[in-house]
Tab-separated table of C-alpha atoms in Angstrom:
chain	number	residue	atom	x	y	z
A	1	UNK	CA	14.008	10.443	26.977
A	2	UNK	CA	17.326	9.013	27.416
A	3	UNK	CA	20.581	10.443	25.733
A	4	UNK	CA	22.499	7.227	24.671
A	5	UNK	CA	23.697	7.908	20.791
A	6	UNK	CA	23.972	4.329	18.390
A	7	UNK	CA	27.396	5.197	16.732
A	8	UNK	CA	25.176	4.492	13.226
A	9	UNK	CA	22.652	7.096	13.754
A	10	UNK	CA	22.802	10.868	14.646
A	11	UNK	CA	19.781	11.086	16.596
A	12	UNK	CA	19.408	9.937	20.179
A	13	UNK	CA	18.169	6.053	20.710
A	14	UNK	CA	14.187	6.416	21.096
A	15	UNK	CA	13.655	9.372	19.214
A	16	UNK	CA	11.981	7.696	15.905
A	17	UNK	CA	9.672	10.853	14.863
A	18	UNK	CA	9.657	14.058	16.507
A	19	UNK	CA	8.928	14.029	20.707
A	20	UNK	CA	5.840	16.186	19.347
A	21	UNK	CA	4.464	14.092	17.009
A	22	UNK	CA	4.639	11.076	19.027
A	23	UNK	CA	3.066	12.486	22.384
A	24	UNK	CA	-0.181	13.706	19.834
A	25	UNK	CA	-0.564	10.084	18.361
A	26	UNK	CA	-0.561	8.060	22.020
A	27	UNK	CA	-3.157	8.452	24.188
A	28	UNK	CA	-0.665	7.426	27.237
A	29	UNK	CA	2.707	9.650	28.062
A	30	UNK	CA	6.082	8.727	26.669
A	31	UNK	CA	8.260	6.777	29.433
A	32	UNK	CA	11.310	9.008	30.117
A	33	UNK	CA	14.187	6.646	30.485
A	34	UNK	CA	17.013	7.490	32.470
A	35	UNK	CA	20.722	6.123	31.253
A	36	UNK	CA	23.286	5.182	33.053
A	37	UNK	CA	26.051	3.677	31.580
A	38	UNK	CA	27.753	0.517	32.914
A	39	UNK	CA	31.672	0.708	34.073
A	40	UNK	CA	32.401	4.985	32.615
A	41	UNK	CA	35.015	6.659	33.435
A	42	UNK	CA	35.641	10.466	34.428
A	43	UNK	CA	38.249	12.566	33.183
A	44	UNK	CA	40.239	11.927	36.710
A	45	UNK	CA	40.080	7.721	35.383
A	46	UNK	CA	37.340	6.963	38.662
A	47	UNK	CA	34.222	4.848	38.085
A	48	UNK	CA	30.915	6.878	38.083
A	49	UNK	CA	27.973	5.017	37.971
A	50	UNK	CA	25.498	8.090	39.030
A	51	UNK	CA	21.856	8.027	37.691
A	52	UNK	CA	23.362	11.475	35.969
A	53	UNK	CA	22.456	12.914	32.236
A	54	UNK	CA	25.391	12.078	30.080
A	55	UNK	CA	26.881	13.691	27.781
A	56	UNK	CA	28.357	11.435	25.575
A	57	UNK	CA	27.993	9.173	22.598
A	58	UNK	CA	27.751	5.629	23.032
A	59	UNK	CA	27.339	2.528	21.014
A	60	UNK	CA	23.768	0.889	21.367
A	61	UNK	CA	23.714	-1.868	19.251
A	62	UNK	CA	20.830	-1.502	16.204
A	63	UNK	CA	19.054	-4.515	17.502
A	64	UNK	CA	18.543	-3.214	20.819
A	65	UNK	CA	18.035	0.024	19.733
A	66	UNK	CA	14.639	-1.295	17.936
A	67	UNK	CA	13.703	-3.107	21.028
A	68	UNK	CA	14.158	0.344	23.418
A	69	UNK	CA	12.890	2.515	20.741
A	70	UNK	CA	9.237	0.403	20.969
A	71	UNK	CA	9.284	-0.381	24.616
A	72	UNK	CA	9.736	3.814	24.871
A	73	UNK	CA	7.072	4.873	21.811
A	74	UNK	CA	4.667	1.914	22.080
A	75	UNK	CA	4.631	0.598	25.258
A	76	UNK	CA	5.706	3.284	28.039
A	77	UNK	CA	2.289	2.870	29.903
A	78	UNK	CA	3.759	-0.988	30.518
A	79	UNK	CA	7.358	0.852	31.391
A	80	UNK	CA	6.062	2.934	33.827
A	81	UNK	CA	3.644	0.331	35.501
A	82	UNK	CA	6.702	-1.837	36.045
A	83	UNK	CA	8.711	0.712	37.244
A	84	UNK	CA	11.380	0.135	34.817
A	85	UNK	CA	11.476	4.090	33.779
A	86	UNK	CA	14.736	4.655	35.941
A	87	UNK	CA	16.920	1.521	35.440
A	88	UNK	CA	18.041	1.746	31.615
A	89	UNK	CA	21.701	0.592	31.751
A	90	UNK	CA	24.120	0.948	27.832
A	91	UNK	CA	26.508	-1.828	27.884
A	92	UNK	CA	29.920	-1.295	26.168
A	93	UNK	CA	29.286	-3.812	23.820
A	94	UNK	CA	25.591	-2.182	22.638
A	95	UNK	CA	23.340	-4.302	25.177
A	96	UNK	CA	20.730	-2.811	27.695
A	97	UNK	CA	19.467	-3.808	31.134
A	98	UNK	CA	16.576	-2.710	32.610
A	99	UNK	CA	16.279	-3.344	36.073
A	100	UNK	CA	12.895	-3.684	38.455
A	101	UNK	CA	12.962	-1.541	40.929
A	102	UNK	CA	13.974	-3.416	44.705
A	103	UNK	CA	13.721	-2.393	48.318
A	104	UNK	CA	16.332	-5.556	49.504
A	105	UNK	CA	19.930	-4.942	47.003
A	106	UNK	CA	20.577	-8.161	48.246
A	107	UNK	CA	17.882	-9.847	46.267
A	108	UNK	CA	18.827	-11.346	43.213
A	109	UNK	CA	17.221	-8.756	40.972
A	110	UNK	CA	14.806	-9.204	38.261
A	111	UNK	CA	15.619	-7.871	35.147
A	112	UNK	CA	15.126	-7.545	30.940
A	113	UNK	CA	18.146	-7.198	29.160
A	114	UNK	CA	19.617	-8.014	25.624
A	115	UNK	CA	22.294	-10.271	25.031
A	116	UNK	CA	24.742	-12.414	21.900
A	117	UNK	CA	24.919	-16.023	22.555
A	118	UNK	CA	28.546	-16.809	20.765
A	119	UNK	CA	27.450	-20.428	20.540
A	120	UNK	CA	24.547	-19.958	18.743
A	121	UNK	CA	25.164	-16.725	17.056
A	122	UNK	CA	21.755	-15.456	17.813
A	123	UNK	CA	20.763	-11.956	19.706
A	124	UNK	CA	17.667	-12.712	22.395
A	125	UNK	CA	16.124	-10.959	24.426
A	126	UNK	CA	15.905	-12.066	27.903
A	127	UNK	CA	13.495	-11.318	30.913
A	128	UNK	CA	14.466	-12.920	34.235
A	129	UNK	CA	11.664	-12.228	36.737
A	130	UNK	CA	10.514	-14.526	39.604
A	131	UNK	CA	10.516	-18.154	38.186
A	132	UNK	CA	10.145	-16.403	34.967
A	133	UNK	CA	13.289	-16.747	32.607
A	134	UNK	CA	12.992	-16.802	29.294
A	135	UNK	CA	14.927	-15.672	26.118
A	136	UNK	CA	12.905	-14.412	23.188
A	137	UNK	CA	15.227	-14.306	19.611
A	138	UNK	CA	15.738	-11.161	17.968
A	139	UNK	CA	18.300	-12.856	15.234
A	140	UNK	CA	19.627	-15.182	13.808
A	141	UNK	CA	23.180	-14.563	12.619
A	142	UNK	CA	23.775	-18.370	10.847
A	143	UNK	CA	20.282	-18.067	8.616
A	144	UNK	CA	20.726	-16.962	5.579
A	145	UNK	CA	18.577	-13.675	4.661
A	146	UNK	CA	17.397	-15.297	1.535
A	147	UNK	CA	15.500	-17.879	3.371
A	148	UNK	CA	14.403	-16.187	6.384
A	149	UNK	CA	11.195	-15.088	7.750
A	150	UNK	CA	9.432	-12.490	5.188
A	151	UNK	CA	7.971	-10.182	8.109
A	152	UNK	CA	10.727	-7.195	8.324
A	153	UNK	CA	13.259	-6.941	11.132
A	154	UNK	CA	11.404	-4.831	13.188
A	155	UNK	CA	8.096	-6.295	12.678
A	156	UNK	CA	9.837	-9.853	14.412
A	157	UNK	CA	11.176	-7.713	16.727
A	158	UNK	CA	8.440	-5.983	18.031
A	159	UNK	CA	7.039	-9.494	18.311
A	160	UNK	CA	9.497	-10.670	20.681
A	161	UNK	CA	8.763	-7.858	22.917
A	162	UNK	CA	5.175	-8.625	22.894
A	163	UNK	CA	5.337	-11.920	23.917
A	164	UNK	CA	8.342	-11.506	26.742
A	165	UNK	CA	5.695	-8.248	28.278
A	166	UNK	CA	2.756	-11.130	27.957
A	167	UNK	CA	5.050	-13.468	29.792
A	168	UNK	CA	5.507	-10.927	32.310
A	169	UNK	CA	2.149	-9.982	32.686
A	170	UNK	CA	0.674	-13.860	33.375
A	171	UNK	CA	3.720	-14.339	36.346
A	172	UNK	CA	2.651	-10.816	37.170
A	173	UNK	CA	-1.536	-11.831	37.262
A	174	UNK	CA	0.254	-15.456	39.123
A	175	UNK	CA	1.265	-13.696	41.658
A	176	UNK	CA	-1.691	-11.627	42.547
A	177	UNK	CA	-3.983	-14.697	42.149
A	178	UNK	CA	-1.264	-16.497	45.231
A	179	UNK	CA	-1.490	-13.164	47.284
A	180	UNK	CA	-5.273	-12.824	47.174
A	181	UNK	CA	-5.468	-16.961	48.207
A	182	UNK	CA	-2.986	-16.249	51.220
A	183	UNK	CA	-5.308	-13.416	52.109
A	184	UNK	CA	-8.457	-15.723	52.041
A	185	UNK	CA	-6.704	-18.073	54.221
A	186	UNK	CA	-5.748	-15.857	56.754
């Protein structure tokens, strides 16, 4: 579980009902993210970017908070298939990245992260992956609540995340049908 605090909720981001409780209603494991913050600073004023447990309280912003809480309690199996288990990074301004794991660092690296388009003002969600890059709304800060969907927050959320892991998945099932076609060729 990872340790990053939302400054609007006492509990650590993920934990939604007891650790207990959740790992007897899944049949698969919990993903265990590990946190790393982007840009801290140590007491001595030095960058430290290690894959370390921190300490700390640190502003995850609610949206994304919804979005890590249900990729950790409802869809770790998918977490931990992609390898994305390691690679949680807290933003200071309350986005996440999670990073695919990489053998070349020079490769432009595929990745899911939240992010605020000023423009727009609109929170999306955004997997870049192969030729895959899409952005998948989580709000909409010019419509007014009065006129807006009817399903709940986290209900459109939750959503979103479906559709950007079944986005994933067909690039993912792409790429094994090209692999197995170069193999026949061969």
């Amino acid at each position: 579980m990872f340790r990053a605090v939302s400054r609007f909720a006492t509990r650590p981001v993920g934990l939604v009902f007891p650790l207990q409780q959740l790992q007897q209603s899944q049949q698969q494991p919990l993903a265990s993210l590990t946190a790393r913050w982007s840009s801290t600073r140590t007491s001595n004023n030095k960058t430290n970017n290690d894959d370390k447990v921190f300490h700390r309280t640190s502003f995850v912003h609610p949206l994304s908070q919804v979005v890590l809480e249900y990729l950790q309690s409802r869809k770790s199996g998918w977490l931990l298939q992609q390898g994305l288990d390691h690679s949680l990074t807290i933003n200071a301004d309350g986005s996440f990245q999670l990073k695919y794991p990489t053998l070349d660092p020079n490769i432009n690296q595929a990745r899911i992260f939240t992010q605020y388009d000023r423009i727009e003002a609109k929170h999306y969600l955004v997997v870049k992956k192969g030729y895959l890059n899409e952005r998948y709304m989580l709000q909409d800060n010019k419509a007014s609540p009065w006129h807006a969907n009817k399903k709940s927050v986290y209900d459109r959320i939750h959503v979103s995340v479906d559709e950007m892991i079944h986005a994933v998945e067909r690039l993912d099932g792409l790429e094994r049908e090209r692999m197995m076609q170069r193999g026949r060729k061969q």
